[in-house]
Coordinates of C-alpha atoms (C1' of nucleotides) in Angstrom, one line a residue:
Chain A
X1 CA 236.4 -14.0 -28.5
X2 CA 235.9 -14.2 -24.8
X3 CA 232.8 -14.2 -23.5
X4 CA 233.0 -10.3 -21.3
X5 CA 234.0 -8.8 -24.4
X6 CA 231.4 -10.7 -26.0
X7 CA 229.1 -9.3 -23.7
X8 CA 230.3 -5.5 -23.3
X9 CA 229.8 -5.0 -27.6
X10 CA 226.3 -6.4 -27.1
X11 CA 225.5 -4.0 -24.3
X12 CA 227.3 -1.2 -26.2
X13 CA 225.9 -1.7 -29.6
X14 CA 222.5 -1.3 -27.6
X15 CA 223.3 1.8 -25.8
X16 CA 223.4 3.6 -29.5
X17 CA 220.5 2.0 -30.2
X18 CA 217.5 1.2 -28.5
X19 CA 217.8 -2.4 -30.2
X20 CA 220.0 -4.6 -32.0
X21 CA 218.9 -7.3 -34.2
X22 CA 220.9 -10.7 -33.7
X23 CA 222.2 -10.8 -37.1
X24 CA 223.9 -8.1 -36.6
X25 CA 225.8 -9.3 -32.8
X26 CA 226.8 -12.1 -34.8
X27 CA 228.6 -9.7 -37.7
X28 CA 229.9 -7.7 -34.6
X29 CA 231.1 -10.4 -32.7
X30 CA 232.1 -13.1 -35.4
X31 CA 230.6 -15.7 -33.2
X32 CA 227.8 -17.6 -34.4
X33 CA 223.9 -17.4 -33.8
X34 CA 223.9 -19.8 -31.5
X35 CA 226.5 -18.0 -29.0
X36 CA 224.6 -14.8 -29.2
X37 CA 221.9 -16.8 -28.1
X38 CA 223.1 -17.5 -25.2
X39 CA 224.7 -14.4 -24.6
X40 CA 221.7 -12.9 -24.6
X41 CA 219.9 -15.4 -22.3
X42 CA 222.3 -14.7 -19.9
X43 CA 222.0 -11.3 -20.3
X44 CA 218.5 -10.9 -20.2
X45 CA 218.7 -13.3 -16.8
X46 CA 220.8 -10.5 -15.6
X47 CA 218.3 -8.1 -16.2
X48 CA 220.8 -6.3 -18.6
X49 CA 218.2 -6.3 -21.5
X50 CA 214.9 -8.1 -23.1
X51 CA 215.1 -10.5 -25.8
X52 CA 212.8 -9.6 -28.5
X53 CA 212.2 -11.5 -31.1
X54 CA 214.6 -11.0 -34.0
X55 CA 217.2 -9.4 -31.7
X56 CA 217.5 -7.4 -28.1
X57 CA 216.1 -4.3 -26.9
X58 CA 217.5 -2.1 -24.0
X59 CA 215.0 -2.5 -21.2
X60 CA 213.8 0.8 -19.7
X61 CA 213.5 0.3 -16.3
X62 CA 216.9 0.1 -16.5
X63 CA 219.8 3.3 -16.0
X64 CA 219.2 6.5 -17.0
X65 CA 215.7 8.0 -17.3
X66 CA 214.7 10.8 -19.2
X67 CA 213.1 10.5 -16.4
X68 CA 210.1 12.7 -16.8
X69 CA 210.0 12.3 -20.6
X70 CA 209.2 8.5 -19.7
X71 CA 206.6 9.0 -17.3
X72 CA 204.3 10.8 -19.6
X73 CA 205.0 8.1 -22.4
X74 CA 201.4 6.4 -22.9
X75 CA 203.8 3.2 -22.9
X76 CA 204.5 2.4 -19.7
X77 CA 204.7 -1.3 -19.1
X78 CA 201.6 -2.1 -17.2
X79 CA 203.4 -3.0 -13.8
X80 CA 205.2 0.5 -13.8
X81 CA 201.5 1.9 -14.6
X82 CA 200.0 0.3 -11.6
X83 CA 203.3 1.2 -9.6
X84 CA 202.9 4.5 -10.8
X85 CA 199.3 5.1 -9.2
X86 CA 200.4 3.5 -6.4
X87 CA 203.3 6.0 -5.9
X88 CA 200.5 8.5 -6.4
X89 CA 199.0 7.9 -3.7
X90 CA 201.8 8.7 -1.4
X91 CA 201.7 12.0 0.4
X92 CA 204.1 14.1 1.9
X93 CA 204.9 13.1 5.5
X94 CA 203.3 9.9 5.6
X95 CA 204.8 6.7 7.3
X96 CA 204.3 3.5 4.8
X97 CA 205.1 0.3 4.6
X98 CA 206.0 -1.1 1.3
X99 CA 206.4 -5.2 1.1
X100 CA 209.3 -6.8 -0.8
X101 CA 208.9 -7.7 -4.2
X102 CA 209.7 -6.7 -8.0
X103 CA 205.6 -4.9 -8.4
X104 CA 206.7 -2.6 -5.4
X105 CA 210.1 -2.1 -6.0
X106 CA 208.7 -0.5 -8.9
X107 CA 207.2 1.8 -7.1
X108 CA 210.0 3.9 -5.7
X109 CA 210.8 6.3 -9.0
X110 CA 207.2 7.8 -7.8
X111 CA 207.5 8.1 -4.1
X112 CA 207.5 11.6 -2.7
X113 CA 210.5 12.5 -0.8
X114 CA 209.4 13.7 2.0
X115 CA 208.3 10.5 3.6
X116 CA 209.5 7.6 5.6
X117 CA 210.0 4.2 4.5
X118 CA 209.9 1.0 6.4
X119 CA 210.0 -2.5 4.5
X120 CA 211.5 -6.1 4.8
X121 CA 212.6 -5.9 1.2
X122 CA 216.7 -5.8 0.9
X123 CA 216.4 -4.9 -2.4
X124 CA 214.4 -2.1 -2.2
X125 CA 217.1 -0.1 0.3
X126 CA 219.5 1.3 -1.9
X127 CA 216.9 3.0 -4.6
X128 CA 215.1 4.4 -1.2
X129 CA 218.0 5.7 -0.4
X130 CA 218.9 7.1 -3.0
X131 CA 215.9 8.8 -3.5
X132 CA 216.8 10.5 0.3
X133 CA 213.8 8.4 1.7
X134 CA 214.1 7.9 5.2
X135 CA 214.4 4.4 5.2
X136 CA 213.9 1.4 8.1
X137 CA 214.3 -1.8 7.9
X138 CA 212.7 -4.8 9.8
X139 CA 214.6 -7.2 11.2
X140 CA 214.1 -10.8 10.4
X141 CA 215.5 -14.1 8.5
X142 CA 216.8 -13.0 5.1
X143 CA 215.5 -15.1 2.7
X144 CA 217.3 -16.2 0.0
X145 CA 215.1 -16.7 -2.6
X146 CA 213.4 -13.4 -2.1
X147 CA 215.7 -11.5 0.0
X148 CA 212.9 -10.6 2.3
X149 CA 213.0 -10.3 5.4
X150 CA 210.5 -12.9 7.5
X151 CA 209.8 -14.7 10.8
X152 CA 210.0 -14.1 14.1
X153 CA 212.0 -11.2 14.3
X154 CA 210.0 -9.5 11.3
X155 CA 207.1 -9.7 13.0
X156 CA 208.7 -8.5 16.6
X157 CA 210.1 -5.0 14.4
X158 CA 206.9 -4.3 12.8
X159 CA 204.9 -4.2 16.2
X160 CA 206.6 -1.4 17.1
X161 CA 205.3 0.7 14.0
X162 CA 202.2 2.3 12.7
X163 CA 201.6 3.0 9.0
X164 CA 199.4 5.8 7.3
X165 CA 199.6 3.4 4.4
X166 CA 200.9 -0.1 3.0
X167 CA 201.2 -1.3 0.0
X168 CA 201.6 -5.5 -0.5
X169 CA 202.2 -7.7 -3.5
X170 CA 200.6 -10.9 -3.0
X171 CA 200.2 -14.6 -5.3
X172 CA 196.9 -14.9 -5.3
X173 CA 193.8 -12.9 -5.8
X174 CA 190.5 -14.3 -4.8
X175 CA 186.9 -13.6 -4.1
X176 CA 186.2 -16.4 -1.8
X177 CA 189.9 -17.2 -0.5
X178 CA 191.2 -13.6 -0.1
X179 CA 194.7 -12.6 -0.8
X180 CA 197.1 -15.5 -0.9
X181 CA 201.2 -16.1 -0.9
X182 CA 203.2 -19.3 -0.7
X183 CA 205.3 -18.8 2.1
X184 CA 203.3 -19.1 5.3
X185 CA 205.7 -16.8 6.7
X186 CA 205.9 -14.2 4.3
X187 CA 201.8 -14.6 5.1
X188 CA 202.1 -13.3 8.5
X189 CA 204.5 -10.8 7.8
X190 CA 202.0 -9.3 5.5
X191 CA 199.0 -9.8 7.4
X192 CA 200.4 -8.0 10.5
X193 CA 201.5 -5.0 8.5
X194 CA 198.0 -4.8 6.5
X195 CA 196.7 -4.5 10.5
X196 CA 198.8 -1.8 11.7
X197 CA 198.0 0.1 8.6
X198 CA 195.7 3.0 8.5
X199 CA 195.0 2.1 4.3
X200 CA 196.4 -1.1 3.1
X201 CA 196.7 -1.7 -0.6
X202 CA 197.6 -4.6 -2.8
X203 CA 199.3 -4.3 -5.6
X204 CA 199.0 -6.8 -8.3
X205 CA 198.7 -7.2 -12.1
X206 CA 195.8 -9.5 -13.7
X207 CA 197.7 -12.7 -13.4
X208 CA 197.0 -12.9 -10.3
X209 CA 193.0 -12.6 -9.8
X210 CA 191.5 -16.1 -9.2
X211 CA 194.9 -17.4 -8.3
X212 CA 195.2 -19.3 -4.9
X213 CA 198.0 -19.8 -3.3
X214 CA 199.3 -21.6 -0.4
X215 CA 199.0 -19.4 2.7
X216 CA 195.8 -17.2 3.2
X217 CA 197.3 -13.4 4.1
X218 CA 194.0 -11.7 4.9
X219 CA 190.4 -11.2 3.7
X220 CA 189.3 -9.6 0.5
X221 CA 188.1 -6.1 2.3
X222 CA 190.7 -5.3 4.8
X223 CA 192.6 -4.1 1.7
X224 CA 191.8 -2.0 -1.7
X225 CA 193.0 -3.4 -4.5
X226 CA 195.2 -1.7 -7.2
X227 CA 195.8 -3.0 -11.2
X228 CA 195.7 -2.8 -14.4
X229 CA 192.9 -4.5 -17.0
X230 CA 190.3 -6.4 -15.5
X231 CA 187.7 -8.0 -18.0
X232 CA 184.1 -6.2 -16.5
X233 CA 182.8 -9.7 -15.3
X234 CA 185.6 -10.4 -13.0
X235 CA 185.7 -6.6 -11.7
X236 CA 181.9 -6.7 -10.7
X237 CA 183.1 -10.0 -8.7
X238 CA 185.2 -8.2 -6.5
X239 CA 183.7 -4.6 -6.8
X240 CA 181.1 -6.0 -4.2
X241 CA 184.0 -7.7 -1.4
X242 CA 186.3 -4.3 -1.7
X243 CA 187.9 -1.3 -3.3
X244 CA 189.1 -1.8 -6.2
X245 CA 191.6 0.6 -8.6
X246 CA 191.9 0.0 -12.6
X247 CA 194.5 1.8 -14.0
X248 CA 194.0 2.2 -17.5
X249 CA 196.6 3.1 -20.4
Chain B
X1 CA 260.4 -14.4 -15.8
X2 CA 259.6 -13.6 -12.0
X3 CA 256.0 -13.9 -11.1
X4 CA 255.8 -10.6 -10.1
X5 CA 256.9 -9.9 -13.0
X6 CA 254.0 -11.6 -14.7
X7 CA 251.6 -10.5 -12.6
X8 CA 252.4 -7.2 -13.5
X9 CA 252.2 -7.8 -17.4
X10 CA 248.6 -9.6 -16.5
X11 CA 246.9 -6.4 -14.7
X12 CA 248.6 -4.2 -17.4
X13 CA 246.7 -5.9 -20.0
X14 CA 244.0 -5.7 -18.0
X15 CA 243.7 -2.3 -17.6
X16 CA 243.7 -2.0 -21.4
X17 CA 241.0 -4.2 -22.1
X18 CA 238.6 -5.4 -20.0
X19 CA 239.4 -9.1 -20.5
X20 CA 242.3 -11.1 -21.8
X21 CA 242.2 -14.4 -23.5
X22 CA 245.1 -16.5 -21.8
X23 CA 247.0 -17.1 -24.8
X24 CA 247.5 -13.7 -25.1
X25 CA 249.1 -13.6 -22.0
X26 CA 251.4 -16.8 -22.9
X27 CA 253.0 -15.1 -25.7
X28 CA 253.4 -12.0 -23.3
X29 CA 254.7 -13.5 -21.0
X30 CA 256.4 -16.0 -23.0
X31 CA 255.6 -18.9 -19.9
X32 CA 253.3 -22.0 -20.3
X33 CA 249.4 -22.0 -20.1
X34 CA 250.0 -23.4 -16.5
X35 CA 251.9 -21.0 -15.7
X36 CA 249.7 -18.2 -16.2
X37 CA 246.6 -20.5 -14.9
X38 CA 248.3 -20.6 -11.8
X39 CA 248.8 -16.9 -11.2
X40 CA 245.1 -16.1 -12.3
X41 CA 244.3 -18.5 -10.0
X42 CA 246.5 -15.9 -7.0
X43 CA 245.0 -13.1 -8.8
X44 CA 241.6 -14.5 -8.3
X45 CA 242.0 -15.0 -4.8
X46 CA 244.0 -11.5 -4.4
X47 CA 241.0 -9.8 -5.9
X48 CA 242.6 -8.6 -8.7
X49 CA 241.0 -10.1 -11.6
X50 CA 238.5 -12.2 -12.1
X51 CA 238.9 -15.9 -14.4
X52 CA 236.4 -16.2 -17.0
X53 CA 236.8 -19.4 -19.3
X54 CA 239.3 -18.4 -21.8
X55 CA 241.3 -16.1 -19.9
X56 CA 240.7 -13.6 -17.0
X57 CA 238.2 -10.1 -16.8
X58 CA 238.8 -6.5 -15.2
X59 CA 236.1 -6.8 -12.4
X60 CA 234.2 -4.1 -12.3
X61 CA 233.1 -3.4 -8.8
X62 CA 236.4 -1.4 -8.2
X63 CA 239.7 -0.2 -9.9
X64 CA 242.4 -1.1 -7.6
X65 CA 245.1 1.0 -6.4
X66 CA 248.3 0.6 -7.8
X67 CA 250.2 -0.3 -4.9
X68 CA 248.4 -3.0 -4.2
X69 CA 249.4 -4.3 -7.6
X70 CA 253.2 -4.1 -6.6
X71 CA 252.5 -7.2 -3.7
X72 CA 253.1 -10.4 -4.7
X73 CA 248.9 -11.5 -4.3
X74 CA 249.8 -14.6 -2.2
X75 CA 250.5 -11.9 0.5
X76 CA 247.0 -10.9 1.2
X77 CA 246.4 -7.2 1.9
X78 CA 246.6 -6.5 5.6
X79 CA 243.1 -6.2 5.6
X80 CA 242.5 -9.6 4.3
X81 CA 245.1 -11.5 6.8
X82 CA 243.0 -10.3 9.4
X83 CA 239.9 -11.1 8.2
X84 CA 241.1 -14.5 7.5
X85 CA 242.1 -15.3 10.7
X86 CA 238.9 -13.6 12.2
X87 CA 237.0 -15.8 10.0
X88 CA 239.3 -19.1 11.3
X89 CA 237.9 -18.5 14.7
X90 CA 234.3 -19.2 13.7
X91 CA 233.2 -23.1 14.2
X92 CA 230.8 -25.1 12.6
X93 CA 227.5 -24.6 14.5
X94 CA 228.3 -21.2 15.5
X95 CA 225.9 -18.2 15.6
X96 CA 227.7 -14.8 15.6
X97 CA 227.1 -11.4 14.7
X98 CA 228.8 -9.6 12.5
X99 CA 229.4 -5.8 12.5
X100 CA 228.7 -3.1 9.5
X101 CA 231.5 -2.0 7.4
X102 CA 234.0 -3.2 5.1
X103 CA 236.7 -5.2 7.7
X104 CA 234.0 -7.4 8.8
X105 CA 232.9 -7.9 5.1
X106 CA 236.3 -9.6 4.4
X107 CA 235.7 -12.2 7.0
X108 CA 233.4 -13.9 4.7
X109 CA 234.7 -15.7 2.4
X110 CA 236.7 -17.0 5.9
X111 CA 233.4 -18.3 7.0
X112 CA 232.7 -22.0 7.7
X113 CA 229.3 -22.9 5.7
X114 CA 227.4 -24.1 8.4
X115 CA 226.9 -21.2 11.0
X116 CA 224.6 -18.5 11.7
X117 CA 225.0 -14.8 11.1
X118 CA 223.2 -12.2 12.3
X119 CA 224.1 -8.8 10.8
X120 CA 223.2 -4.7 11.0
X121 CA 225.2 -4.5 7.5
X122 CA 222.9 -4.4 4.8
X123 CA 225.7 -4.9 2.2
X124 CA 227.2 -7.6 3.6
X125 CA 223.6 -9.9 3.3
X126 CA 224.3 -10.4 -0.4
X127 CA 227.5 -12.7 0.0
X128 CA 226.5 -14.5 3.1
X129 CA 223.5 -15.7 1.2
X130 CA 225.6 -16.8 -1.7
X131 CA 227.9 -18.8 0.7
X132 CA 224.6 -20.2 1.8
X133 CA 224.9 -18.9 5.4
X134 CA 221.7 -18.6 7.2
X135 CA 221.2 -14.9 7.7
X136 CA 219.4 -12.9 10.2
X137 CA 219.0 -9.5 9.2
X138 CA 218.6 -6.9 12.6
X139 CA 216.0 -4.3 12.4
X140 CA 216.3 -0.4 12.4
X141 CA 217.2 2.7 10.5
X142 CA 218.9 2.3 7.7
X143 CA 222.3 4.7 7.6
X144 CA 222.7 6.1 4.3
X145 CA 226.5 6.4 4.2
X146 CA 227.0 3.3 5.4
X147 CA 224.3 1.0 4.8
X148 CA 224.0 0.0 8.8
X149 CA 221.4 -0.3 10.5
X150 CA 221.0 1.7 14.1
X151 CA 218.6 3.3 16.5
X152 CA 216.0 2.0 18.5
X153 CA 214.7 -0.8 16.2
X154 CA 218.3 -2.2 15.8
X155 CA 218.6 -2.1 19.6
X156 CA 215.2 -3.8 19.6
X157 CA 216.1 -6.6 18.0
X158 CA 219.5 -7.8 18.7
X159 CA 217.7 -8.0 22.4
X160 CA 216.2 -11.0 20.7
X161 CA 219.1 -13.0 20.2
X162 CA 222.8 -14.3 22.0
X163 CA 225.7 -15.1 20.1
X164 CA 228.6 -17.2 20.5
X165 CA 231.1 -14.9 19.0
X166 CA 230.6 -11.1 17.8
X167 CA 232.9 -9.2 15.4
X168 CA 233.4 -5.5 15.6
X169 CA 234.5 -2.4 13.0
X170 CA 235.7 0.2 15.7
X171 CA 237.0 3.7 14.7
X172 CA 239.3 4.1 17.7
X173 CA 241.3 2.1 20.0
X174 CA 243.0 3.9 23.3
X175 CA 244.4 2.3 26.1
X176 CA 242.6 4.9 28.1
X177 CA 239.3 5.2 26.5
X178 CA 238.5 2.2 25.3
X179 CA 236.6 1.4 21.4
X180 CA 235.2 4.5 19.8
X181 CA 233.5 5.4 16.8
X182 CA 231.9 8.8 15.6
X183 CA 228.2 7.9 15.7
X184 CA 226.4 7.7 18.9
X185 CA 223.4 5.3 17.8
X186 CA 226.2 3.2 16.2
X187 CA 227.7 2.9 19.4
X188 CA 224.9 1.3 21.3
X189 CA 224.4 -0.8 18.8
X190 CA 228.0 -2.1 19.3
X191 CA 227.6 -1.7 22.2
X192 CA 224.9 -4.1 23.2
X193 CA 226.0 -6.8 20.8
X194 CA 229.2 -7.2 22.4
X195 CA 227.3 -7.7 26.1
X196 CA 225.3 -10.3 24.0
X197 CA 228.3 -12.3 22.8
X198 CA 230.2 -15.2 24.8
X199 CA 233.0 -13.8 23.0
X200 CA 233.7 -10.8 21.4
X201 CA 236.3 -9.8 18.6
X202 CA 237.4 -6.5 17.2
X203 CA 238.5 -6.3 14.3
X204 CA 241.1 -3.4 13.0
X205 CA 244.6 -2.5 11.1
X206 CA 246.8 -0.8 13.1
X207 CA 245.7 3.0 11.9
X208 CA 242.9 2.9 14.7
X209 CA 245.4 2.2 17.6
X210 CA 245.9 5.3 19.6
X211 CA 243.3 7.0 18.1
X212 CA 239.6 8.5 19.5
X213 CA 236.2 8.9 18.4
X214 CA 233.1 10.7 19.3
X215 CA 231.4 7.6 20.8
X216 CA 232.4 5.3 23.4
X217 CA 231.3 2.0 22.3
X218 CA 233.3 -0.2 25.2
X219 CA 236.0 -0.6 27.6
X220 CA 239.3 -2.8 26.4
X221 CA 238.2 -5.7 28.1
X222 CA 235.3 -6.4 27.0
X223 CA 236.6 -7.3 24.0
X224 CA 239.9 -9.1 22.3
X225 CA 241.7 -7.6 19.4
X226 CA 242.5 -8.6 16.4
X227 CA 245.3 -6.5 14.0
X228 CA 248.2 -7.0 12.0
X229 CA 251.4 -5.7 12.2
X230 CA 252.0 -3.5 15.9
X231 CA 254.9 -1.9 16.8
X232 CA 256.1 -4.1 20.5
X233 CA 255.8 -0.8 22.9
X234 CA 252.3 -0.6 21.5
X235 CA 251.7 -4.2 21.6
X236 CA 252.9 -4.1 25.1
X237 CA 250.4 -1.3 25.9
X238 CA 247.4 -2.7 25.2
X239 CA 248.9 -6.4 26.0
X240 CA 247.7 -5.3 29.7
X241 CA 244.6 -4.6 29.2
X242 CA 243.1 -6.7 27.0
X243 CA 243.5 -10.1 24.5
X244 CA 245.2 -9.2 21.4
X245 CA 246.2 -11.3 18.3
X246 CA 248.4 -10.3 16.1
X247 CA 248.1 -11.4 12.5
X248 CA 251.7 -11.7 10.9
X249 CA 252.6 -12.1 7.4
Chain C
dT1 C1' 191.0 -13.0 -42.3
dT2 C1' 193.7 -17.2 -43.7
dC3 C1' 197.5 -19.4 -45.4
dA4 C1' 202.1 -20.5 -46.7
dA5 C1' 206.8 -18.9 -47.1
dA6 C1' 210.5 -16.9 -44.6
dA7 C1' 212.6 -15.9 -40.6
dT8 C1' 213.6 -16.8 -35.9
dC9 C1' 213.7 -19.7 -32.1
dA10 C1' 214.5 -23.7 -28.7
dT11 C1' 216.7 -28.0 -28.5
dT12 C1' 219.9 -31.3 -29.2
dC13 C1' 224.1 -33.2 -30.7
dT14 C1' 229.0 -32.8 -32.2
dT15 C1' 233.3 -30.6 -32.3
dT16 C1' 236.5 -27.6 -30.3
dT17 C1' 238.6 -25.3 -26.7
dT18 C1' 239.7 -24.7 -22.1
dC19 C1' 240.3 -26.4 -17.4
dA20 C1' 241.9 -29.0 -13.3
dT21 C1' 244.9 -32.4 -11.8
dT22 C1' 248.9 -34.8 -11.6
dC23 C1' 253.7 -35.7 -12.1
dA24 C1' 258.4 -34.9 -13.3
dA25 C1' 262.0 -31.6 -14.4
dA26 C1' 264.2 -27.2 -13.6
dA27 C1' 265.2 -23.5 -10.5
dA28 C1' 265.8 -21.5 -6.2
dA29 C1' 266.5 -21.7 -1.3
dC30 C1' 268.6 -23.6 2.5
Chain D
dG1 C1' 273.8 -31.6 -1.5
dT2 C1' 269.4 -31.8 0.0
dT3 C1' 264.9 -29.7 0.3
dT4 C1' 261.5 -26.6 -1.2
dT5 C1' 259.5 -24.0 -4.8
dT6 C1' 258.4 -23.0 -9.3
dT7 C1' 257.6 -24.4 -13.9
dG8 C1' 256.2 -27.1 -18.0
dA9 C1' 254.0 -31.1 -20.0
dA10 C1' 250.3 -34.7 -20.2
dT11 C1' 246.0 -36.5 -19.0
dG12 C1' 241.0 -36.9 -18.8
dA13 C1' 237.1 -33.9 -17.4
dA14 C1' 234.4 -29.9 -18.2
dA15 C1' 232.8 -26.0 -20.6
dA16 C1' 231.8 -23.3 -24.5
dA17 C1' 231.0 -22.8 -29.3
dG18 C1' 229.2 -24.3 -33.6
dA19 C1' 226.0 -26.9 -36.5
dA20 C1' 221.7 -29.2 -37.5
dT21 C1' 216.9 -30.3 -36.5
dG22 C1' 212.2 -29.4 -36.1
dA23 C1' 209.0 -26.1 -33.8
dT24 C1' 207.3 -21.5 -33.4
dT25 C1' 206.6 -16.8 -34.8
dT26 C1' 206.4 -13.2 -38.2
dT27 C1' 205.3 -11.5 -42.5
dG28 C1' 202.9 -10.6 -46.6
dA29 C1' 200.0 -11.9 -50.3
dA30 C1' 195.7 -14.0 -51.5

DNA sequence: TTCAAAATCATTCTTTTTCATTCAAAAAAC
DNA sequence: GTTTTTTGAATGAAAAAGAATGATTTTGAA
């Protein structure tokens, strides 16, 4: 059995069903357990589903939502919780800036309309616009790896904005180093919009709190921090250097 | 068994299922597993299928009209000639830009490796960076229908940069009126790149010859043409006025 | 909770299948 | 009749699939 076919039972059998265990590909298919395997490796890479253990489940971000029926689920995954908030604090008629990257992509389902959108993340365009967010782009080098938009020209666009808000994913979280990203570039990129915002916010999930990366980005206080579970200890830590947001279950 | 014959019996199958194993196809066809290699390979390159190991898969970004499927694929579309031989004209070390919309888009698989592009299509950012082509990315608001970006940022930035070579998506050609297209902000957007290029290329099938849009984007000589097939009164016409290349089958 | 059995997993190795390339024969074009 | 194109066969190379191993996770009973 070729290996599309393969793949289109294994993403139909989980459209019935909100998972599938691997046994059962491997009935379906005639192929053995290692080939499903891989199959769903690949698939998962593709973002077409998560391998659980014992099988595959149909990932939730992806396709269809009952949309609203979702949202009120108490199980959001904690970056859509975080995302969620964030979105939250959008209002009608402002002008933000939202950086590349997967935490604020996430984001978007919870945007008001009625805004306007500028960004260097190419991935981020086509949900915006579906959403009928007026959406700008920066200019800039298009970076593969990241396919954000950096350098030069990034920085030359955003000087000719202003931003009621922005909201920034970053690498590193610390009290003493600040907010921290690999990419000296992407650094600036981030630092200059954080300064032509009115409210800058970072975005981030625990994993990232007494991280340091690379390339400092800007202080601790001249943005408010926004995640998920903190243990008290390290919240008191940075309670004192700036705002900080817990979204809880 | 002709080949187009085969070819034929290949997309047939195809549109069955969505992927055939190629011994299939050798007892359909009743021709040698060469044989039908060879014409997935022309089917590949037509963009009619795509090989997977085993045999060949519908792709799925489009269903292809049927009259494509009566050519022989080693006769490119028209679209495709002209694209190749747009592409032909970029040299190693070159930095051009390249228009939005989908003409332009052909050019690059045409493209030498080791050039720089920079780009108002935001669909087109996704294959240059597979080809590994150093992309710049030009500012500005981004278009829903067609994914360009225009208006004042765009204008903005290309001020930044000079190209060797530009290629152009026009809407109209006239012998009179020079390159049109419907959107204003589109047009100075053209506009400008061409006056920023050494050389300047545009890039149309013979449907836009004669014909006007909303927006003047140039005079004839500011820019050569490149088209396929043109009837020789026509040809002459325009021979005048401006370069013009003719792509023949 | 803790432990051990069962199930599942990642990894590696082997076998099988498919692929690209080359070359010669057949067919078609000139 | 010669040249060009198309086809089929043979080769080693590459990829995919299957099978086996030990590690990891889950499960359920003590």
């Amino acid at each position: 059995m070729l290996e599309p076919e393969r793949h289109q039972i294994i993403l139909e059998a989980l459209k019935v069903k909100n998972s599938v265990k691997l046994q059962e590909l491997v009935e379906l298919t005639n192929s053995s357990e290692s080939t499903i395997r891989r199959d769903l490796i690949q698939l998962e890479q593709g973002k077409f589903l998560k391998r659980v253990h014992g099988g595959a489940a149909r990932l939730q971000g992806k396709l269809q939502e009952p949309s609203m029926t979702e949202k009120s689920s108490k199980n959001l995954q904690p970056k859509r919780q975080i995302a969620q908030y964030a979105g939250s604090l959008v209002e009608e008629g402002d002008c933000i800036y939202m950086d590349a990257g997967s935490t604020i992509f996430e984001m978007i389902p919870f945007l008001p309309e009625n805004i306007v959108v500028v960004t260097n993340g190419l991935t981020h365009v086509n949900e915006l616009l579906e959403k009928n967010i007026k959406t700008f782009l920066i200019g800039g080098y298009a970076k593969p790896s990241t396919k954000a938009l950096i350098g030069r020209g990034a920085l030359d666009s955003l000087e000719h904005y202003r931003f009621d808000k922005c909201f920034m994913g970053v690498n590193g979280i610390h009290s003493q180093f600040g907010y921290t990203t690999p990419d000296p570039e992407e650094a600036m990129v981030k630092e200059l919009a954080i300064s032509l915002s009115r409210e800058a916010y970072v975005v981030s999930d625990e994993s990232k709190f007494s991280e340091i990366a690379f390339a400092k980005i800007a202080d601790l206080h001249s943005a408010a921090i926004i995640t998920n579970e903190l243990d008290p200890d390290t919240l008191e830590q940075y309670h004192s250097k700036t705002k900080i947001k817990v979204v809880t279950s």
